[in-house]
Every structure is written in structure tokens, then in C-alpha cells.
Short mmCIF file of C-alpha atoms in Angstrom, two decimals:
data_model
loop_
_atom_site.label_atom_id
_atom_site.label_comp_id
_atom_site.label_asym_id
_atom_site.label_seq_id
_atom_site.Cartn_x
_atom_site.Cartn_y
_atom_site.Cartn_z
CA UNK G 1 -78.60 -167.22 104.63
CA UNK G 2 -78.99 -169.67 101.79
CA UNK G 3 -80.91 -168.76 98.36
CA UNK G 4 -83.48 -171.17 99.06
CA UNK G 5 -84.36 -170.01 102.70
CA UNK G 6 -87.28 -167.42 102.65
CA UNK G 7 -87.71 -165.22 106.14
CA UNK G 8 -90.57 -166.53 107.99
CA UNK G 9 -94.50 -165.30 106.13
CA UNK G 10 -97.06 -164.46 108.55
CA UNK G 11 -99.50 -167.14 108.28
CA UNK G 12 -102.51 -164.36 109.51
CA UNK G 13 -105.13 -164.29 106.88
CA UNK G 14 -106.29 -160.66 108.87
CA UNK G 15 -102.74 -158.74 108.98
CA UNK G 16 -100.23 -160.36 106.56
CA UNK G 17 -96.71 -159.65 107.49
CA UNK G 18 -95.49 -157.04 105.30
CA UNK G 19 -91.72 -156.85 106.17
CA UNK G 20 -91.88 -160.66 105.74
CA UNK G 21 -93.10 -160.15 102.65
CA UNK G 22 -91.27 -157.37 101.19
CA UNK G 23 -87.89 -159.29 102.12
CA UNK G 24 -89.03 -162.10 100.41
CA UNK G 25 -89.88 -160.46 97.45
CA UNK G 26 -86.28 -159.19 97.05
CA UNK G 27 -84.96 -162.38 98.14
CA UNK G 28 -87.13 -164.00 95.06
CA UNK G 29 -85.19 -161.70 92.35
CA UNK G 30 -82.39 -162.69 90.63
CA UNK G 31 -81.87 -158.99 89.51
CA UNK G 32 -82.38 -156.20 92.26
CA UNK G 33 -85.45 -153.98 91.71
CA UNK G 34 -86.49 -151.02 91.56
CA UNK G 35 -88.53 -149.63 94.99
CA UNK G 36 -91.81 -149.60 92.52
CA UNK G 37 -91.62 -152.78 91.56
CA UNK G 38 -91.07 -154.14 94.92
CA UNK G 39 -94.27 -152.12 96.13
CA UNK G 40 -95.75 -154.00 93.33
CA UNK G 41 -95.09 -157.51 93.96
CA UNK G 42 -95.49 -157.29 97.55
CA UNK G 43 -99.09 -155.84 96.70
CA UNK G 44 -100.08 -159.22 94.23
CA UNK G 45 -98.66 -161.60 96.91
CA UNK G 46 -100.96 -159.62 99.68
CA UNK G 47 -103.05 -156.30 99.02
CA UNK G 48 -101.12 -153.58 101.05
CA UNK G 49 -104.31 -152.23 102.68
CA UNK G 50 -102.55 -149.74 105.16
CA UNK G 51 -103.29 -146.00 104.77
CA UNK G 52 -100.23 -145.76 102.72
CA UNK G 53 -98.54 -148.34 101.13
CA UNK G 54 -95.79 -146.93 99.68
CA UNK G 55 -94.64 -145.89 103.36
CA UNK G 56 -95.19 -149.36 104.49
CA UNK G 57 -93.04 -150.80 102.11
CA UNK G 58 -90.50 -147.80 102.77
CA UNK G 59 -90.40 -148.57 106.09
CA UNK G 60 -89.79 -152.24 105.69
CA UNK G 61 -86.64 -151.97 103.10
CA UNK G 62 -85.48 -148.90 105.71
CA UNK G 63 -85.47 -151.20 108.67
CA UNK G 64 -83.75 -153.67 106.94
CA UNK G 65 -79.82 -154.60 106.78
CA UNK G 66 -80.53 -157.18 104.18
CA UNK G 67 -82.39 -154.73 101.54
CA UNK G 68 -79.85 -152.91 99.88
CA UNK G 69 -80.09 -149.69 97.75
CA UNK G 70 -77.49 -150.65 94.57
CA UNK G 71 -76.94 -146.63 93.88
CA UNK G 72 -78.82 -146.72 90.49
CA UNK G 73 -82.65 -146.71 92.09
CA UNK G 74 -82.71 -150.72 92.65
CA UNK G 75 -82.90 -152.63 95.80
CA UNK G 76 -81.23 -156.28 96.05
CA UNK G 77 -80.41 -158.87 98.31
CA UNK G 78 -77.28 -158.21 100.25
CA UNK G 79 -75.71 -161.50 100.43
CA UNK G 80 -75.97 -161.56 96.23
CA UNK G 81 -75.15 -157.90 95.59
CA UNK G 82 -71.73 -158.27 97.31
CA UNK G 83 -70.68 -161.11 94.79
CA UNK G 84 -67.29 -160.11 93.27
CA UNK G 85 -65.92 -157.84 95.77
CA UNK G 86 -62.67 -158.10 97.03
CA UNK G 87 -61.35 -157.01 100.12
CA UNK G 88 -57.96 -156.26 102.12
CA UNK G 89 -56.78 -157.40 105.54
CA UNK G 90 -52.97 -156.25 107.01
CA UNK G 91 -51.69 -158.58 108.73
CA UNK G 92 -50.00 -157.37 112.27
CA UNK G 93 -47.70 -158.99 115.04
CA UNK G 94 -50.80 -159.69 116.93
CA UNK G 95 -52.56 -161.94 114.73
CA UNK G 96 -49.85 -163.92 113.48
CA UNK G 97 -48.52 -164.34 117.60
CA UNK G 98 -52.10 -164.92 118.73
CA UNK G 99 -53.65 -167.20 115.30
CA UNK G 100 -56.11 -164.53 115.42
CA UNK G 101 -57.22 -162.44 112.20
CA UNK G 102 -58.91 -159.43 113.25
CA UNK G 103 -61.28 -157.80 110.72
CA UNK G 104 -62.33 -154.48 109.74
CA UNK G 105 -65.93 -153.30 109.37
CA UNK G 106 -66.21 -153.84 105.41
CA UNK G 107 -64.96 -157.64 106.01
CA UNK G 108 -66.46 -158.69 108.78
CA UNK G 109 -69.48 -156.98 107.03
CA UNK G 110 -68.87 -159.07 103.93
CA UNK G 111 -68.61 -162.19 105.38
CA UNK G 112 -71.37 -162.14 107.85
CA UNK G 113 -74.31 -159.51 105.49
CA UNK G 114 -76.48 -159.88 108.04
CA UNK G 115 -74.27 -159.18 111.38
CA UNK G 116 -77.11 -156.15 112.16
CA UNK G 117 -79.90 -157.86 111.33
CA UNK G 118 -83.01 -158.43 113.81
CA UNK G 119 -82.63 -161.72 115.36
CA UNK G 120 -85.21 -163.72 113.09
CA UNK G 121 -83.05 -162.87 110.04
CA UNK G 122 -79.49 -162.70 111.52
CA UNK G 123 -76.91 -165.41 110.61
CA UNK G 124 -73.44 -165.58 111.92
CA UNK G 125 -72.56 -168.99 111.60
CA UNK G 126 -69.02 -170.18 110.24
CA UNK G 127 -68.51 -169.10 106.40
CA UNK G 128 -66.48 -171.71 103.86
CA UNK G 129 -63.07 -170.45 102.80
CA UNK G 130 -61.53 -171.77 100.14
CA UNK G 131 -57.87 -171.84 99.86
CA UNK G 132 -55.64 -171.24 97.04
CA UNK G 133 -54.86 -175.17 97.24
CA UNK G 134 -58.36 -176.13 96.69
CA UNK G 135 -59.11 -176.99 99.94
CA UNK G 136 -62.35 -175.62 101.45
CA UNK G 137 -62.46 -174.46 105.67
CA UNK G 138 -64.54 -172.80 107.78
CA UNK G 139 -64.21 -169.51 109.60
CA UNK G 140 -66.51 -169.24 112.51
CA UNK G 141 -67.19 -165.20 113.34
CA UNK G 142 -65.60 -164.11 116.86
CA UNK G 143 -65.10 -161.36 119.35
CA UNK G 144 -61.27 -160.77 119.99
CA UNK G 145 -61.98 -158.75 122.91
CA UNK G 146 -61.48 -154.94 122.86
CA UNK G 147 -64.72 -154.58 121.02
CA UNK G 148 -62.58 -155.80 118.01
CA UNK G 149 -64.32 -159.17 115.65
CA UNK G 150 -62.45 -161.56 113.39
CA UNK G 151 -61.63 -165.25 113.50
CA UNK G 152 -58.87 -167.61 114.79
CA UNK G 153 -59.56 -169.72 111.66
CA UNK G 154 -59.11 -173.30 111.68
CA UNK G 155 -56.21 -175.62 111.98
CA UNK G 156 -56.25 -176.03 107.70
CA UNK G 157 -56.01 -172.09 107.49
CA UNK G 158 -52.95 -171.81 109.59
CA UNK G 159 -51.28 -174.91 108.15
CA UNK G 160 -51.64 -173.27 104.64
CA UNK G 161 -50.82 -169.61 106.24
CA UNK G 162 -47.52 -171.11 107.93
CA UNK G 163 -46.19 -172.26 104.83
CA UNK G 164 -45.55 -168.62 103.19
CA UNK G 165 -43.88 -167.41 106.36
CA UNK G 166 -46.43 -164.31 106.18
CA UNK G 167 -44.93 -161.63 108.43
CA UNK G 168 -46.52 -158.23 109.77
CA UNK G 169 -47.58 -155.93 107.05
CA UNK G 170 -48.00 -158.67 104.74
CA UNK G 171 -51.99 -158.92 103.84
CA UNK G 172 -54.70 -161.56 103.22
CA UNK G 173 -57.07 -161.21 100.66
CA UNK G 174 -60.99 -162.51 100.79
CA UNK G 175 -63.45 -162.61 98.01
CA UNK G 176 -66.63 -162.94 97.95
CA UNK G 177 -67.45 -165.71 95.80
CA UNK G 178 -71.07 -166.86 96.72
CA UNK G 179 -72.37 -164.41 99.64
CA UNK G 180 -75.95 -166.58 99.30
CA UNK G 181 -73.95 -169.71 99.70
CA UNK G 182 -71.50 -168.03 102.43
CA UNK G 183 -68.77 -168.86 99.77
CA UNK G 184 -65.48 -167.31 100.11
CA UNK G 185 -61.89 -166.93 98.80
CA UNK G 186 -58.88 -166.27 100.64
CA UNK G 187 -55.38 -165.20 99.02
CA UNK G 188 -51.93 -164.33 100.38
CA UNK G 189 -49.99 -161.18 99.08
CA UNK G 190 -46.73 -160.30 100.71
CA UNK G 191 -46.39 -156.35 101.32
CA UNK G 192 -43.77 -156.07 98.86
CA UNK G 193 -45.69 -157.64 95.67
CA UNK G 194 -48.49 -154.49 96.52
CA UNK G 195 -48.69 -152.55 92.78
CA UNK G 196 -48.44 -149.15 95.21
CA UNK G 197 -50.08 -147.33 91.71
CA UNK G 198 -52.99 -149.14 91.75
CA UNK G 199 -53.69 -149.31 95.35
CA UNK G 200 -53.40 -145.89 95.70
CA UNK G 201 -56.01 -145.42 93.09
CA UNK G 202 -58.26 -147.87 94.91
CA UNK G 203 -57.58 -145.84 97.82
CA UNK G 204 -59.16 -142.47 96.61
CA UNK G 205 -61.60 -143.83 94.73
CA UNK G 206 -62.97 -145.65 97.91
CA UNK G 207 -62.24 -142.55 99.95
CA UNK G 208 -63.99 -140.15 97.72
CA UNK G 209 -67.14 -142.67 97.90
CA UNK G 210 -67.37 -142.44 101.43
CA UNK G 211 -67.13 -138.78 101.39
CA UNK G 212 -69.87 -138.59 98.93
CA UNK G 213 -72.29 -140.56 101.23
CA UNK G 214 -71.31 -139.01 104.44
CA UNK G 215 -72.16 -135.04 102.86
CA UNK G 216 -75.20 -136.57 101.68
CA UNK G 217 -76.35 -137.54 105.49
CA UNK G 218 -77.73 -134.64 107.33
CA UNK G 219 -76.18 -136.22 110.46
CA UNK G 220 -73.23 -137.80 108.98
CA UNK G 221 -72.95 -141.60 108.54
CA UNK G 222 -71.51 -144.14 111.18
CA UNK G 223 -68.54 -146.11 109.65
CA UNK G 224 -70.16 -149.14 109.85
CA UNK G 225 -73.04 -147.80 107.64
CA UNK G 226 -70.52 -146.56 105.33
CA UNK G 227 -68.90 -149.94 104.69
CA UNK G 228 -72.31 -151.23 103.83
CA UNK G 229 -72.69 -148.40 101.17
CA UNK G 230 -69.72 -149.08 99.61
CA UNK G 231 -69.85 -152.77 99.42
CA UNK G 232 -73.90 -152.79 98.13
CA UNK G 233 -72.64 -149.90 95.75
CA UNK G 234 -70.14 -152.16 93.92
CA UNK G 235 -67.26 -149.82 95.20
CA UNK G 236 -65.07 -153.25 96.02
CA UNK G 237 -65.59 -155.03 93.04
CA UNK G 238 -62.39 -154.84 91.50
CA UNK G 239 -59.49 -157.67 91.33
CA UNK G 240 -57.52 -155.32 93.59
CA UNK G 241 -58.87 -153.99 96.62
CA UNK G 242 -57.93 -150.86 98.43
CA UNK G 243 -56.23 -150.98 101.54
CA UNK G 244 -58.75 -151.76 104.90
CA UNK G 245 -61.16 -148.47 105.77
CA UNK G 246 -60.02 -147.71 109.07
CA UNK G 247 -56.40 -146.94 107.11
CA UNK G 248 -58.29 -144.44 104.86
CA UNK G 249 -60.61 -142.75 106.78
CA UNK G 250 -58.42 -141.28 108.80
CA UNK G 251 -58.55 -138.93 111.63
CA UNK G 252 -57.15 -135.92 108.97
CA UNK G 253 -60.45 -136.96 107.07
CA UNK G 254 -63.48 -137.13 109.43
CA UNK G 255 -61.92 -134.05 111.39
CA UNK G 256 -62.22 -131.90 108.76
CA UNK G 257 -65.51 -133.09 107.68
CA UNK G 258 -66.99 -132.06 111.23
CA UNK G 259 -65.57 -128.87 111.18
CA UNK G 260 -67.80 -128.35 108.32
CA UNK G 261 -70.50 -129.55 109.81
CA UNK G 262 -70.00 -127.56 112.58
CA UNK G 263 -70.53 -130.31 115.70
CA UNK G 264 -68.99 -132.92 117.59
CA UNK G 265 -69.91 -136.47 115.69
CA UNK G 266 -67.20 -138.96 117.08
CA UNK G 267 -69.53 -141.97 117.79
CA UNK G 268 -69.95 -142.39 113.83
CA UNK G 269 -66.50 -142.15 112.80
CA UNK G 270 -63.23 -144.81 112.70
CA UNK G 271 -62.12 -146.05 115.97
CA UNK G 272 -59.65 -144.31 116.09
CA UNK G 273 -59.10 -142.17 119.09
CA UNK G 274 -58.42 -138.45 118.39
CA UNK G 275 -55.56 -136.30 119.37
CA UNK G 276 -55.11 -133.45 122.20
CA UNK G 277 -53.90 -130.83 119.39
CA UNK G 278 -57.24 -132.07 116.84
CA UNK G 279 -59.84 -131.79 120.15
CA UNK G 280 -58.87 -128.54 120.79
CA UNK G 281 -58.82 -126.87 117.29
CA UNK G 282 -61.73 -128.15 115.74
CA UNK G 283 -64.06 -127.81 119.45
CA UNK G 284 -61.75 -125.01 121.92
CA UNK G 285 -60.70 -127.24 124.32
CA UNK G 286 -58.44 -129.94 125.57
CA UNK G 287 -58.71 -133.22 125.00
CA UNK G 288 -58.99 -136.11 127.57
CA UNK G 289 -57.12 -138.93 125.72
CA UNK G 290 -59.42 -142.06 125.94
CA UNK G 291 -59.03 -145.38 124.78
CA UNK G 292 -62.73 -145.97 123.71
CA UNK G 293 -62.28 -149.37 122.19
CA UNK G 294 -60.76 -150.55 125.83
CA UNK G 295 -61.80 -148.15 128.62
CA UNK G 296 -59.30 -148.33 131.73
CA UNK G 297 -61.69 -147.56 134.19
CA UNK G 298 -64.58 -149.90 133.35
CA UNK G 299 -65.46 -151.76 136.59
CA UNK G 300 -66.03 -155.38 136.03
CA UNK G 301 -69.86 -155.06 136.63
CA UNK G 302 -70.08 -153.32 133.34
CA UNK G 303 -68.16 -154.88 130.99
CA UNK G 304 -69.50 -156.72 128.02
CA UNK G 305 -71.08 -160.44 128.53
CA UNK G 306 -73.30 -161.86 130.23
CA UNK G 307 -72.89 -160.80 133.32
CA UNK G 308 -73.24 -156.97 132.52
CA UNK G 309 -75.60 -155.37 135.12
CA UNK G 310 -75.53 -152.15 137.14
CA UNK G 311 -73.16 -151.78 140.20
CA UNK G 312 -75.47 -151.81 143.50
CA UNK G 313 -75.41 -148.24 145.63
CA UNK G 314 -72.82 -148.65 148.52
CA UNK G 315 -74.75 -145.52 150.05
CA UNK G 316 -77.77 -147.40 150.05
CA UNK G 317 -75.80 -150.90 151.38
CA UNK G 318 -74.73 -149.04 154.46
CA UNK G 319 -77.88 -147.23 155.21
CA UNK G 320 -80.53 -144.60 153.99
CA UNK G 321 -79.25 -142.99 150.51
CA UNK G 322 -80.81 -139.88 148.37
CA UNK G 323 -82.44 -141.31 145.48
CA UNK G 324 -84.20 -140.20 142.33
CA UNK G 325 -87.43 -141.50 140.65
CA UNK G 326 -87.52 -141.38 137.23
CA UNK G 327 -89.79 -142.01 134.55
CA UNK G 328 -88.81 -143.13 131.07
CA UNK G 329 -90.80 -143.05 127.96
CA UNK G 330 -90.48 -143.84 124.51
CA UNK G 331 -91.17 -140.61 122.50
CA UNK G 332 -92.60 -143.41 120.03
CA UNK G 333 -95.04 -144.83 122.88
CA UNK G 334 -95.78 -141.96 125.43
CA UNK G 335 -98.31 -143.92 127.06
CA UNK G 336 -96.19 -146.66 127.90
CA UNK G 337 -93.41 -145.76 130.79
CA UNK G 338 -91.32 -147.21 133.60
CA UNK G 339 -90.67 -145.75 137.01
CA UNK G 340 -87.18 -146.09 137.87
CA UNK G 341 -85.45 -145.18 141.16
CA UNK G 342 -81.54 -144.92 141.44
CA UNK G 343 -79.14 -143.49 144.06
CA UNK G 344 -77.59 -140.41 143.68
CA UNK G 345 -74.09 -142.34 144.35
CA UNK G 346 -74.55 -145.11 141.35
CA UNK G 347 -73.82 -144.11 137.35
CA UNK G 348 -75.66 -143.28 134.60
CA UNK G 349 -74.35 -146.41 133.10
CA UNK G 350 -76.24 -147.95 135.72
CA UNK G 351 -79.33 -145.99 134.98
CA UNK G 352 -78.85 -147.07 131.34
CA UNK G 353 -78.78 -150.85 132.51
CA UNK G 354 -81.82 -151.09 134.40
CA UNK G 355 -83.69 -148.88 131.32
CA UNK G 356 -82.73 -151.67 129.25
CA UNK G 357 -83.85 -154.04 131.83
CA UNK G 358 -87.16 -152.60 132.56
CA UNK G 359 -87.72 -152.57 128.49
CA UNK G 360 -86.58 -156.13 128.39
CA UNK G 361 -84.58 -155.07 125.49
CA UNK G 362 -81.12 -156.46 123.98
CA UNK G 363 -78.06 -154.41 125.17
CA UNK G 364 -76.46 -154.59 122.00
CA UNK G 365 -76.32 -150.79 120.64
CA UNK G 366 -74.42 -147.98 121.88
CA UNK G 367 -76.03 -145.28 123.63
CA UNK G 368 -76.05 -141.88 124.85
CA UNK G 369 -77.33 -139.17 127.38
CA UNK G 370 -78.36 -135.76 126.14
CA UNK G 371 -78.82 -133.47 129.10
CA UNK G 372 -80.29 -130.62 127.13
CA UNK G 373 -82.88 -132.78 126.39
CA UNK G 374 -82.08 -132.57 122.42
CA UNK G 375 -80.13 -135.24 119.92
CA UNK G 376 -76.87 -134.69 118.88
CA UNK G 377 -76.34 -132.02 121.13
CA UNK G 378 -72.57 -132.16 121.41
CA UNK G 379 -72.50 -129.91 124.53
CA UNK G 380 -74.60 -132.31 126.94
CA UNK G 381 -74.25 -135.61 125.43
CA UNK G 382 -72.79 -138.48 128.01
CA UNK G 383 -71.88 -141.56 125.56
CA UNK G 384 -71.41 -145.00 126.47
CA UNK G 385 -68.09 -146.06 127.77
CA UNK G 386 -67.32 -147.28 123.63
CA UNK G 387 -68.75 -144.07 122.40
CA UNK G 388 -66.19 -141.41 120.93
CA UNK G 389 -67.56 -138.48 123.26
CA UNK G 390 -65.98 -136.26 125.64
CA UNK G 391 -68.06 -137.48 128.56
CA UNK G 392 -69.10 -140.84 129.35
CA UNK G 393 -71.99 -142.93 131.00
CA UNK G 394 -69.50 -144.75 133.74
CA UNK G 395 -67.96 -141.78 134.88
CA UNK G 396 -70.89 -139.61 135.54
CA UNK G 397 -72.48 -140.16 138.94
CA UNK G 398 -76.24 -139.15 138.93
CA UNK G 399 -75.68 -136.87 141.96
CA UNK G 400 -73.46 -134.64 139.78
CA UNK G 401 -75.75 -133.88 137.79
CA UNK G 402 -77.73 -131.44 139.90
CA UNK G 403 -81.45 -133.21 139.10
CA UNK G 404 -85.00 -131.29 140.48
CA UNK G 405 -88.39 -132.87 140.24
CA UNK G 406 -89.81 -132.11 136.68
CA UNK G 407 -86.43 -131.93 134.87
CA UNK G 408 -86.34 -133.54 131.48
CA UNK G 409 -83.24 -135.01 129.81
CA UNK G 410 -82.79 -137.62 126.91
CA UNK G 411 -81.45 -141.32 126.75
CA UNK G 412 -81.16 -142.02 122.99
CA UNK G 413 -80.50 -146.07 122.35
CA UNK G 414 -78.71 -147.75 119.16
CA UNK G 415 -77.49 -145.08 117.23
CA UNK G 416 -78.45 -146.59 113.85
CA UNK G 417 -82.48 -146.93 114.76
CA UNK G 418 -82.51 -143.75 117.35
CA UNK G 419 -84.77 -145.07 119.70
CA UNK G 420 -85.62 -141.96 121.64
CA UNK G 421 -86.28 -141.77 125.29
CA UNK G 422 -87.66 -138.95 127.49
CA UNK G 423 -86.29 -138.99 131.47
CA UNK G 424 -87.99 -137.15 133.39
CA UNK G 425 -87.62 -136.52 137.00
CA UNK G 426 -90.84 -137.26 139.21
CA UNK G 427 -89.38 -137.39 142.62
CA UNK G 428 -86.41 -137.02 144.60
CA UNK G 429 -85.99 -138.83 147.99
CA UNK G 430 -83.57 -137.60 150.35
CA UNK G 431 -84.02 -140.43 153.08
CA UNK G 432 -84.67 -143.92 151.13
CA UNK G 433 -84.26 -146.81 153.13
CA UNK G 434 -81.22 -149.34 152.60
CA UNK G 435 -81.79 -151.51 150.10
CA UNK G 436 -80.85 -152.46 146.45
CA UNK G 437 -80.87 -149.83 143.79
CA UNK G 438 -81.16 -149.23 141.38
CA UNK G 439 -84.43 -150.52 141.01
CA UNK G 440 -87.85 -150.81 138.80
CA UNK G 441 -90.90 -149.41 141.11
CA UNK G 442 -93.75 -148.82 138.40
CA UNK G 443 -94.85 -149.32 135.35
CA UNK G 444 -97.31 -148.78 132.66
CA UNK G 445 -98.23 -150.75 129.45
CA UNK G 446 -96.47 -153.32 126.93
CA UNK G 447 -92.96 -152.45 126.48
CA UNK G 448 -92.37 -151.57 122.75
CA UNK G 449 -90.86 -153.97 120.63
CA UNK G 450 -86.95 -153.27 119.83
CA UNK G 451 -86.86 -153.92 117.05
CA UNK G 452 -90.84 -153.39 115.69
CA UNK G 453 -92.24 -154.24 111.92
CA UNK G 454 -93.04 -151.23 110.04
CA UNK G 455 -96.13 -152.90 108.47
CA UNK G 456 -98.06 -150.12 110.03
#
């Protein structure tokens, strides 16, 4: 997002558009502020006249991925906060064979600030890379498949890249030059010119960062979230950058944190998948070793793109099928619900399809099922087939899991806003007539916005 491009202003004289406004009031500052003087210029552009304005401004820089907290009280603009960092890719056999860098959170977040952002204020279009030669390309963001995101570059990147005979192990080097601008560096260091020393410094310092933000989180921090924190804390703004995240927070790391909190976190840790001999120490039992970045199992119908839907019931194909009716409501909008009606033979991964169909929301969040009814409950949660939990949505066939009319469980959507959903059971019919399910038979009220202003 350039400097000079402001998020849309409501144009209502009656309701101005506070989130509008409080984003471009950061945007506007050169220097980022602290939350009191945001509440104060927001107020002289429009007065705030909700019941409390210091919670409406709260809840605008809270919903925001652009609005940063700097660590000393301020708030700035992302894009110009990250100036000066410096960060670390390591080069492997795969991206060199395929002309395919893959990045880690804390680049990709870099490079594209606003990758989490609502719709209206997200930008992920190519950034400029300058090379060490002078020249200037572009790097367009991409998925790589495997839930992984990087960028294949462009011809000028490779030509350069060929010419040092880079080899696996070897690293790249990006800087953040102009985030406003979408200005950025790139720099070549063979593995063998590394100053070990001074990495390793970099290392802990980064490490002991993250730890510091996680303990401070009640519910621990997603690693995603923590790459944010570090980079709009000033953690990567030295002229020698610590070896990629995922190689630091390690498995030894997060394990030992969640034995101290005492419950099973996965979904906000690294990627990496956890061992048989970990599982069972830290949670008394054995482990089911599961590639959550590329499930096996996943059946075409549910993989990611555009043609993700939920699988149709054969049960129901062939002839009459037991089915449940369910009603789902937004603990935020109780008054607002769908019916829903599924076969007892199709997933919950289906059920979690046609919820986000029947919402018309984005699927773009992971995603879980609590059957206790309660968040975070390690015991009874059901993640998405990319979620790090024992248990997961494909796998779980809704006839398994012993429904009756008036039982209550939870579907709780995009871990980082927590939309909460209550499922309750209304019906159960044990002769349905063939036909396609799952399916949308009732409904009440507006569907609530995904991703809502907090003006109010």
C-alpha cells in the first residue's frame, strides 16, 4: 500500500466510519503514536459519539493487521515500522531444482504487511527487488502448494542467482528498504561466509523475544502472530539477521512451553509435525504421525481452491439416509441462525463447508470442533485437516459421534478472530429421502459480517 493511498472514509455524515478513520490517522503519521493520541485525532477529524470511545478506537487498532503496537506504548503503520529489518532465507534442493523460493512466516510477512488484512485493505501484488547489480525486479507472492508461500521470481532474479552457483544451505538475504513503497533488497551469502558468533546471538535474542510474547498470551500466540511481533518490535533490525523462525522455534521449544501451560496448543505453533516419543510425554499417549501441511488422506473434494465443497452422502445417493438437523449460531448474533441438515455418513469437514456456505463467508481461516462445547478444550477438539490436533475434521464421520436432539457442541472459525459458533442438535431423521446433503433448510436473519467494523 503506497504512502499516499488512504483506506476508503465513510462518506455518511450520520455514522462516520471509525476504523476508516482510525487507520488513516496512523497512516497520516510520520512517527507512530501513542493509543491517546490516536483516540485524539480520530475524535477532531469526527466526534467519537459511541458510548465509549476509547473501546471504539480499541477495537479498531485490535482488528487491524496494519496497526501495529511498536513495544514502547506507540502504534504505527506496518508497512513503515518494518523499514530496516533484515531477514534470512536457506536455500534448499527444492528451490534451486524447482526456481521456487519458499518463504517463512516473518518474510512472507515482511514483504506482503498486509497478507491478513480484510479484503478492502489487503495488498499482495508483486514487490520490487533490487539486486546487488542495481537492477530492480519484481516478485509476485505465490502458493507453492503444501500450504507453503514464496515466489518463483522472475527471469532477472534467476539470471543474477545462477551466476554465484548458490547451492543448498547457502541463504538469500531481503531487506526491507521502503515497506510503503514495497521496496526491497535482496543479497546472496554462501553458508560458509555465516559469522556462526553473531548468528547465534541473533538467534537467542530472537528466540528469547518470542518467548517473552508467547508467556505473556493467556492462550499462547500462533507463529504467525509472533513473526508480526517481532518484526513491528524492531527485533530484525540489525545488518545480520538470525536464521528463519521455523529453525528456532523448534519442537524442543514450544513443547516445553505447553507443558507449562498445561494443554494441547499445536494449531499455534511451527509447522512442524511432532514426534511419537514428545506426544506421549507431554499428553499420555501415542502419537498418530500426521503430515498436517500435506494430509494423505484429503479427498479431492476438499482440498484447497476453488473447487473446495463438501463430498455429497453416498447413503443418501442410493436411497433414504439418517440425517441430522442442526442449527448454528453465532454466540456474537444469537438471533441470527441457519438450519443445516447432513447425513450421518458425510464429515464434519463437510459440515464445516456448508456452515461457511450458509454464512456466505470466505474459507480462508483454519477451524476447529470442540465437542465439549468449550474453546481450547484439548480433549474434544476436531481441527481442520491443516490444524496440528490429534483429531481432524475429514476423518470424523458425523455418525460417530453419537448426536441426540438438544446436544450442543462448538465450531470455532479463524483462530486469530475466534468467531464462535454454537451447534446444536434440533432433530434427527432416521428415514430422509434420497437426495443431496448436506444441505441448508432454514434460516433466520442477516448473516454477520466476517470480518465486521468495531465502530460500535
Amino acid at each position: 500500500m503506497s504512502a499516499k493511498k488512504h483506506p476508503p472514509v465513510s462518506k455518511s455524515k450520520d455514522k462516520p466510519n471509525f476504523t476508516a478513520l482510525t487507520h488513516q490517522v496512523v497512516l497520516d503519521s510520520p512517527e507512530p503514536l501513542p493509543f491517546d493520541e490516536v483516540l485524539w485525532r480520530v475524535n477532531a477529524l469526527a466526534p467519537i459519539a459511541t458510548k465509549n470511545p476509547e473501546n471504539t478506537i480499541r477495537g479498531a487498532v485490535g482488528q487491524s493487521r496494519l496497526i501495529v503496537a511498536t513495544g514502547d506504548g506507540r502504534y504505527g503503520w506496518k508497512p513503515r515500522v518494518i523499514n530496516g529489518s533484515s531477514l534470512r532465507v536457506t536455500l534448499s534442493d527444492t528451490h534451486l531444482a524447482r526456481q521456487a523460493i519458499g518463504f517463512g512466516y516473518e518474510v512472507r510477512d515482511a514483504l506482503w504487511p498486509s497478507f491478513f488484512e480484510i479484503q478492502l485493505r489487503e495488498d499482495r501484488a508483486p514487490v520490487h527487488l533490487q539486486l546487488p547489480t542495481g537492477a530492480v525486479t519484481h516478485a509476485p507472492l505465490e502458493h507453492l502448494g503444501d500450504m507453503k508461500w514464496g515466489t518463483t521470481g522472475s527471469p532477472e532474479l534467476w539470471q543474477w542467482l545462477k551466476t554465484l552457483n548458490p547451492a543448498a544451505g547457502d541463504h538469500l538475504i531481503f531487506r526491507v528498504l521502503d515497506g510503503e513503497a514495497r521496496r526491497y533488497g535482496v543479497e546472496y551469502q554462501p553458508r560458509a561466509s555465516r559469522d556462526e558468533n553473531v548468528i547465534a546471538e541473533r538467534n537467542e535474542a530472537i528466540l528469547q523475544a518470542a518467548l517473552a510474547y508467547f508467556r505473556r498470551r493467556k492462550s499462547g500466540a500462533a507463529i504467525w502472530d509472533i513473526c508480526a511481533h517481532l518484526l513491528s518490535t524492531g527485533q530484525y533490525k540489525h545488518p545480520i539477521p538470525p536464521d528463519p523462525l521455523s529453525e528456532i522455534w523448534t519442537e524442543e521449544v514450544w513443547g516445553t512451553e505447553l507443558e507449562k501451560k498445561g494443554y494441547r496448543g499445536g494449531w499455534m505453533l511451527a509447522s512442524a509435525s511432532g514426534t511419537d516419543s514428545l506426544v506421549k510425554e507431554l499428553f499420555g499417549q501415542t502419537a498418530n504421525l500426521y503430515d498436517d501441511e500435506n494430509p494423505q488422506d484429503l479427498p479431492g473434494e476438499y482440498q484447497p481452491g476453488p473447487g473446495r465443497r463438501p463430498r455429497p452422502s453416498r447413503e443418501a445417493q442410493q436411497g433414504e439416509a439418517r440425517t441430522f438437523i442442526c442449527r448454528v449460531k453465532h454466540k456474537g448474533f444469537p438471533k441470527v441462525w441457519r438450519d443445516i441438515e447432513i447425513a450421518e455418513d458425510q464429515t464434519l469437514e463437510d459440515l464445516h463447508l456448508i456452515i461457511q456456505e450458509a454464512f456466505e463467508w470466505d474459507d480462508d481461516h483454519l477451524y476447529s470442533f470442540f465437542m465439549s462445547g468449550k474453546a481450547w478444550d484439548g480433549r474434544t477438539e476436531i481441527g481442520a485437516p491443516w490444524a496440528e490436533t490429534d483429531q481432524h475434521t475429514h476423518q470424523v464421520v458425523i455418525g460417530s459421534l453419537d448426536l441426540q436432539p438438544t446436544r450442543k457442541f462448538l465450531y470455532l472459525f479463524d483462530y486469530g478472530d475466534g468467531h464462535e459458533f454454537d451447534v446444536e442438535v434440533m432433530a434427527i431423521n432416521s428415514a430422509a429421502p434420497s437426495g443431496d446433503y448436506p444441505r441448508i433448510v432454514g434460516e433466520k436473519g442477516k448473516a454477520p459480517p466476517q470480518y465486521p467494523d468495531f465502530d460500535e
